[in-house]
Coordinates of C-alpha atoms in Angstrom, one line a residue:
X1 CA 19.6 -23.4 9.1
X2 CA 22.5 -21.2 8.0
X3 CA 23.4 -18.1 10.0
X4 CA 22.7 -15.8 7.0
X5 CA 19.0 -15.7 7.9
X6 CA 19.6 -14.8 11.5
X7 CA 21.7 -11.7 11.0
X8 CA 20.7 -8.2 9.8
X9 CA 21.5 -7.4 6.2
X10 CA 24.2 -4.7 6.5
X11 CA 23.8 -3.4 3.0
X12 CA 20.4 -2.0 2.2
X13 CA 18.5 -4.3 -0.2
X14 CA 17.8 -1.4 -2.5
X15 CA 21.6 -0.7 -2.7
X16 CA 22.4 -4.2 -3.9
X17 CA 23.6 -4.3 -7.5
X18 CA 20.7 -6.3 -8.8
X19 CA 18.2 -3.8 -7.4
X20 CA 20.2 -0.6 -7.8
X21 CA 21.1 -1.3 -11.3
X22 CA 18.1 0.5 -12.7
X23 CA 19.1 3.7 -10.9
X24 CA 16.9 6.1 -8.9
X25 CA 13.1 5.9 -9.4
X26 CA 11.4 9.0 -10.6
X27 CA 7.9 9.5 -11.8
X28 CA 6.7 13.1 -11.9
X29 CA 4.5 13.7 -15.0
X30 CA 3.4 17.3 -15.8
X31 CA 0.0 17.0 -14.1
X32 CA 1.7 16.2 -10.8
X33 CA 3.7 19.5 -10.9
X34 CA 0.5 21.4 -11.5
X35 CA -1.4 19.5 -8.8
X36 CA 1.4 20.0 -6.3
X37 CA 1.2 23.8 -6.8
X38 CA -2.5 23.7 -6.4
X39 CA -2.2 21.6 -3.2
X40 CA 0.3 24.1 -1.7
X41 CA -2.1 27.0 -2.4
X42 CA -5.2 25.1 -1.0
X43 CA -3.3 24.0 2.1
X44 CA -3.2 27.6 3.2
X45 CA -7.0 27.5 3.5
X46 CA -7.4 24.1 5.1
X47 CA -8.4 23.9 8.8
X48 CA -7.2 20.3 8.9
X49 CA -5.4 17.8 6.7
X50 CA -6.1 14.1 6.4
X51 CA -2.8 12.7 5.1
X52 CA -3.4 9.2 3.7
X53 CA -0.4 6.8 3.8
X54 CA -0.1 3.2 3.0
X55 CA 0.0 1.0 6.1
X56 CA 2.7 -1.2 4.6
X57 CA 5.1 1.8 4.2
X58 CA 4.1 4.4 6.9
X59 CA 7.1 6.6 6.2
X60 CA 8.0 5.8 2.6
X61 CA 4.5 6.8 1.5
X62 CA 4.9 10.3 2.9
X63 CA 5.4 13.1 0.3
X64 CA 8.6 14.7 1.7
X65 CA 8.2 18.0 -0.1
X66 CA 4.8 18.7 1.5
X67 CA 5.8 17.6 5.0
X68 CA 6.8 21.1 6.3
X69 CA 3.4 22.5 5.3
X70 CA 1.5 19.4 6.5
X71 CA 3.3 19.4 9.9
X72 CA 2.3 23.0 10.4
X73 CA -1.4 22.2 10.1
X74 CA -3.8 20.2 12.2
X75 CA -3.2 16.8 10.8
X76 CA -4.5 13.2 11.1
X77 CA -2.4 10.5 9.4
X78 CA -4.7 7.8 8.1
X79 CA -2.7 4.6 7.6
X80 CA -4.9 3.0 4.9
X81 CA -5.0 -0.7 3.7
X82 CA -4.6 -1.9 7.3
X83 CA -5.9 -5.3 6.2
X84 CA -2.7 -5.7 4.2
X85 CA -0.4 -4.7 7.0
X86 CA 1.0 -7.0 9.8
X87 CA -1.1 -6.1 12.9
X88 CA 1.8 -7.3 15.2
X89 CA 3.9 -4.5 13.7
X90 CA 1.2 -1.9 13.2
X91 CA 0.7 -1.3 16.9
X92 CA 4.4 -0.4 17.2
X93 CA 3.8 2.3 14.5
X94 CA 0.8 3.6 16.4
X95 CA 3.0 3.9 19.5
X96 CA 5.7 5.6 17.4
X97 CA 3.3 8.3 16.0
X98 CA 1.8 8.7 19.5
X99 CA 5.3 9.4 20.9
X100 CA 5.7 12.1 18.3
X101 CA 2.4 13.6 19.4
X102 CA 1.0 13.0 15.9
X103 CA -2.6 11.8 15.6
X104 CA -2.6 8.5 13.6
X105 CA -5.3 6.0 12.9
X106 CA -5.2 2.7 10.8
X107 CA -8.1 2.5 8.5
X108 CA -9.6 0.4 5.7
X109 CA -11.0 3.0 3.2
X110 CA -13.6 0.5 1.9
X111 CA -15.0 0.0 5.4
X112 CA -17.7 2.5 6.3
X113 CA -17.2 1.9 10.1
X114 CA -13.5 2.4 9.8
X115 CA -13.9 5.7 7.9
X116 CA -16.6 6.8 10.4
X117 CA -14.0 6.4 13.2
X118 CA -11.6 8.6 11.2
X119 CA -14.2 11.3 10.8
X120 CA -14.9 11.2 14.5
X121 CA -11.2 12.0 15.1
X122 CA -11.4 14.8 12.5
X123 CA -14.5 16.4 14.1
X124 CA -12.9 16.2 17.6
X125 CA -9.7 17.9 16.4
X126 CA -11.8 20.7 14.9
X127 CA -13.7 21.5 18.0
X128 CA -11.4 24.3 19.1
X129 CA -12.1 26.3 15.9
X130 CA -15.8 25.4 15.5
X131 CA -16.9 28.4 17.6
X132 CA -14.9 30.8 15.4
X133 CA -15.5 29.6 11.9
X134 CA -18.8 29.1 10.1
X135 CA -17.2 26.9 7.4
X136 CA -14.3 24.5 7.9
X137 CA -12.3 22.8 5.3
X138 CA -10.6 19.4 5.5
X139 CA -8.1 18.4 2.8
X140 CA -7.3 14.8 1.9
X141 CA -3.7 14.5 0.5
X142 CA -1.3 11.6 -0.3
X143 CA 0.9 10.0 -2.9
X144 CA -0.8 8.0 -5.7
X145 CA -2.6 4.7 -5.0
X146 CA -2.7 5.0 -1.2
X147 CA -6.5 4.8 -1.3
X148 CA -7.6 8.5 -1.4
X149 CA -10.3 7.8 -3.9
X150 CA -11.7 4.9 -1.9
X151 CA -11.7 7.0 1.2
X152 CA -13.4 9.9 -0.5
X153 CA -16.1 7.6 -1.9
X154 CA -16.7 6.2 1.6
X155 CA -16.9 9.8 3.0
X156 CA -19.3 10.6 0.2
X157 CA -21.6 7.7 1.2
X158 CA -21.5 8.8 4.9
X159 CA -22.3 12.4 3.8
X160 CA -25.3 11.2 1.8
X161 CA -26.6 9.3 4.8
X162 CA -26.2 12.3 7.0
X163 CA -27.8 14.7 4.6
X164 CA -30.3 12.6 2.7
X165 CA -32.0 15.7 1.3
X166 CA -28.9 16.3 -0.8
X167 CA -28.8 12.7 -2.0
X168 CA -29.3 13.7 -5.6
X169 CA -26.3 15.9 -5.6
X170 CA -23.1 14.1 -6.5
X171 CA -20.9 16.7 -4.9
X172 CA -21.2 19.7 -2.7
X173 CA -19.3 22.7 -4.1
X174 CA -17.6 25.2 -1.9
X175 CA -16.3 28.4 -3.5
X176 CA -15.0 30.5 -5.0
X177 CA -12.8 30.9 -1.9
X178 CA -10.3 33.7 -1.3
X179 CA -6.9 33.0 -2.8
X180 CA -8.2 30.2 -5.0
X181 CA -8.7 30.8 -8.7
X182 CA -11.4 28.1 -9.2
X183 CA -14.1 26.4 -7.2
X184 CA -13.2 23.7 -4.8
X185 CA -15.4 20.7 -4.9
X186 CA -15.9 18.5 -1.8
X187 CA -18.4 16.7 0.4
X188 CA -20.2 18.2 3.4
X189 CA -19.9 16.0 6.4
X190 CA -21.3 18.2 9.2
X191 CA -23.6 21.1 9.7
X192 CA -23.4 24.1 12.1
X193 CA -20.6 24.6 11.4
X194 CA -20.4 23.3 7.9
X195 CA -17.4 21.0 7.4
X196 CA -16.4 20.1 3.9
X197 CA -13.9 17.4 2.9
X198 CA -11.9 18.3 -0.2
X199 CA -10.2 15.8 -2.5
X200 CA -6.7 16.3 -4.2
X201 CA -4.8 14.3 -6.8
X202 CA -2.1 11.9 -5.7
X203 CA 1.4 13.5 -6.1
X204 CA 5.0 12.3 -5.6
X205 CA 8.1 14.3 -5.2
X206 CA 10.0 15.3 -8.4
X207 CA 12.9 13.1 -7.5
X208 CA 13.1 10.1 -5.1
X209 CA 16.8 10.1 -4.1
X210 CA 16.7 6.9 -2.0
X211 CA 16.5 3.9 -4.3
X212 CA 14.9 1.7 -1.6
X213 CA 12.1 4.2 -0.9
X214 CA 11.4 4.3 -4.6
X215 CA 11.2 0.5 -4.7
X216 CA 8.9 0.4 -1.7
X217 CA 6.6 2.9 -3.4
X218 CA 6.7 0.9 -6.6
X219 CA 6.0 -2.4 -4.8
X220 CA 3.0 -0.7 -3.1
X221 CA 1.8 0.5 -6.5
X222 CA 2.4 4.3 -6.0
X223 CA 4.7 4.4 -9.0
X224 CA 3.5 2.9 -12.3
X225 CA 5.0 -0.6 -12.9
X226 CA 6.0 0.4 -16.4
X227 CA 8.2 3.2 -15.1
X228 CA 10.3 0.8 -12.9
X229 CA 9.7 -2.5 -14.6
X230 CA 7.8 -5.4 -13.1
X231 CA 10.8 -7.7 -13.0
X232 CA 12.8 -5.2 -11.0
X233 CA 10.0 -4.8 -8.5
X234 CA 9.5 -8.5 -8.2
X235 CA 13.2 -9.0 -7.6
X236 CA 13.1 -6.5 -4.8
X237 CA 10.1 -8.2 -3.2
X238 CA 11.9 -11.6 -3.4
X239 CA 15.0 -10.0 -1.8
X240 CA 12.8 -8.6 1.1
X241 CA 11.1 -11.9 1.7
X242 CA 14.3 -13.9 1.6
X243 CA 16.3 -11.6 3.9
X244 CA 13.4 -11.7 6.4
X245 CA 13.1 -15.5 6.2
X246 CA 9.3 -15.0 5.5
X247 CA 8.9 -18.2 3.3
X248 CA 10.1 -20.3 6.2
X249 CA 7.0 -19.2 8.2
X250 CA 4.7 -20.3 5.4
X251 CA 5.4 -23.9 6.4
X252 CA 3.5 -23.2 9.6
X253 CA 0.7 -21.2 8.0
X254 CA -0.1 -23.9 5.5
X255 CA 1.0 -27.2 7.2
X256 CA -1.9 -29.2 5.8
X257 CA -1.4 -28.0 2.2
X258 CA 2.4 -28.0 2.4
X259 CA 2.2 -31.7 3.2
X260 CA 0.7 -32.4 -0.2
X261 CA -3.0 -32.1 0.2
X262 CA -4.7 -30.1 -2.5
X263 CA -8.3 -29.1 -3.1
X264 CA -9.5 -29.7 -6.6
X265 CA -11.8 -27.3 -8.3
X266 CA -14.9 -28.7 -10.0
X267 CA -14.1 -27.2 -13.4
X268 CA -11.2 -26.1 -15.5
X269 CA -10.9 -22.4 -16.2
X270 CA -8.4 -19.6 -17.0
X271 CA -8.8 -17.4 -14.0
X272 CA -6.4 -14.5 -14.0
X273 CA -4.9 -13.4 -10.6
X274 CA -5.3 -9.8 -11.6
X275 CA -9.1 -10.3 -11.1
X276 CA -8.3 -10.4 -7.4
X277 CA -7.8 -6.7 -7.4
X278 CA -10.6 -4.5 -5.9
X279 CA -13.4 -3.1 -8.0
X280 CA -13.6 -6.0 -10.4
X281 CA -17.2 -6.3 -11.6
X282 CA -17.4 -10.1 -11.6
X283 CA -16.8 -11.7 -8.2
X284 CA -14.8 -14.9 -8.2
X285 CA -16.8 -18.2 -8.2
X286 CA -16.1 -21.0 -5.7
X287 CA -14.1 -22.7 -8.3
X288 CA -12.0 -19.5 -8.8
X289 CA -11.4 -19.2 -5.1
X290 CA -10.2 -22.8 -4.9
X291 CA -7.9 -22.3 -7.9
X292 CA -6.3 -19.2 -6.3
X293 CA -5.9 -20.9 -3.0
X294 CA -4.0 -23.8 -4.7
X295 CA -2.0 -21.3 -6.7
X296 CA -0.9 -19.5 -3.6
X297 CA 0.0 -22.7 -1.9
X298 CA 2.1 -23.8 -4.9
X299 CA 3.9 -20.5 -4.7
X300 CA 4.5 -20.7 -1.0
X301 CA 5.7 -24.3 -1.2
X302 CA 8.2 -23.3 -4.0
X303 CA 9.5 -20.4 -2.0
X304 CA 9.7 -22.4 1.2
X305 CA 11.6 -25.2 -0.5
X306 CA 14.2 -23.0 -2.3
X307 CA 15.0 -21.0 0.8
X308 CA 15.1 -24.0 3.2
X309 CA 17.5 -25.8 0.9
X310 CA 19.6 -22.7 0.1
X311 CA 23.2 -23.2 1.2
X312 CA 24.4 -19.6 0.7
X313 CA 24.1 -16.5 2.8
X314 CA 21.3 -14.0 2.1
X315 CA 23.6 -11.3 3.5
X316 CA 25.9 -11.9 0.6
X317 CA 24.7 -10.0 -2.5
X318 CA 25.9 -12.6 -5.0
X319 CA 24.3 -15.5 -3.0
X320 CA 21.0 -13.6 -2.7
X321 CA 21.0 -12.8 -6.4
X322 CA 21.6 -16.5 -7.3
X323 CA 18.7 -17.6 -4.9
X324 CA 16.4 -15.1 -6.6
X325 CA 17.2 -16.4 -10.0
X326 CA 16.4 -19.9 -8.8
X327 CA 13.1 -18.7 -7.4
X328 CA 12.1 -17.1 -10.6
X329 CA 12.4 -20.5 -12.3
X330 CA 10.4 -22.4 -9.6
X331 CA 7.8 -19.6 -9.5
X332 CA 7.2 -20.0 -13.3
X333 CA 6.1 -23.6 -12.7
X334 CA 4.1 -22.8 -9.6
X335 CA 2.3 -20.0 -11.4
X336 CA 1.6 -22.4 -14.3
X337 CA 3.4 -20.2 -16.9
X338 CA 4.4 -22.2 -20.0
X339 CA 8.1 -23.0 -20.0
X340 CA 8.8 -21.5 -23.4
X341 CA 6.7 -18.4 -23.0
X342 CA 8.6 -15.6 -24.7
X343 CA 7.8 -13.2 -21.8
X344 CA 7.8 -15.8 -19.0
X345 CA 9.9 -13.7 -16.6
X346 CA 7.6 -10.7 -17.1
X347 CA 4.5 -12.9 -16.6
X348 CA 6.0 -14.4 -13.4
X349 CA 6.7 -10.9 -12.1
X350 CA 3.2 -9.6 -12.8
X351 CA 1.4 -12.6 -11.2
X352 CA 3.7 -12.7 -8.2
X353 CA 3.3 -8.9 -7.5
X354 CA -0.5 -9.3 -7.8
X355 CA -0.5 -12.0 -5.1
X356 CA 1.5 -9.8 -2.8
X357 CA -0.5 -6.6 -3.5
X358 CA -3.8 -8.4 -2.8
X359 CA -2.6 -9.8 0.5
X360 CA -2.6 -13.4 -0.7
X361 CA 1.0 -13.9 0.5
X362 CA 0.3 -12.5 3.9
X363 CA 0.4 -9.1 5.6
X364 CA 3.6 -7.1 5.7
X365 CA 5.0 -3.7 6.8
X366 CA 8.1 -2.9 4.8
X367 CA 9.3 0.2 6.7
X368 CA 11.2 -0.3 10.0
X369 CA 9.9 1.7 13.0
X370 CA 12.4 4.6 13.6
X371 CA 14.2 5.0 16.9
X372 CA 14.0 8.8 16.7
X373 CA 11.0 10.8 17.6
X374 CA 10.7 12.8 14.4
X375 CA 7.7 12.3 12.1
X376 CA 8.4 12.5 8.4

């Protein structure tokens, strides 16, 4: 194997021409500006903040503009989507936040038991103010698509189980509160004192100066695909996988299938990988599951073969770009996209991103653990 895979890429992947060509990534529609102002005002009233981040990008998914205010509050960082993050790296992040004296807990927002553990941490941190305040407010904040809605829904279910008499009420309302021009809606999670969890919209910073941070947010789904372009995001993902040598490990994960053994589904169908995303009404059938498994294996085989046979150096920008172009071609075949499809590259990008975002390609953490002891 060539030395290019063993070294550290000196130039940031996001800085490479084929990734940086689209410029800085910014997505700050008008509603985010208004929401950011409202969040700043409401933070003044909050007794504790649950800052939800994406486990795959523990630093990149932090809203930098809000950090000074958040750091000044009692805060618990909830690293959501832990099932999509590499557990071997996750424990290093937990140690990092612990060294920074910052409470942090990995969670899966769709898991009631996981959310229950988070709420236990929240209630423990509020013990010191419980004797002084009859009503306590907990705010949930985070950038878009880190799972705040899923977390709030799970909290709602826990709240209903605790206060069954209020089961018919969809939301418990707190307010009007001093300094807030309108009522704040939230869920009551404790009584004597009353503790309410308040939801907020997902907001980004007005400008993301670092291109790679913007690409990571895009890859995780915090920035709309249409803003960045699916092909650019897929190209970045391929660059990350190649420079890490990830496809070479897929040989060991899928030895039996890599050797040519395939499982045949009992029926032909047109299953769309986008149906793998959460909250789809129709669960996949056994045939669908088999189809997706074989599709993933084809993708992993194609990626493994192209990287294993690659004679260039992934540290070289031109070599890496050539490898990625080659991989787009083999992925088109692996993903069963017609050769002459007018939007073949776009279709490849969309399907490949879906496989990554649903964890079918494995679990990853894109951010490197910092050496300093400063929490973003």
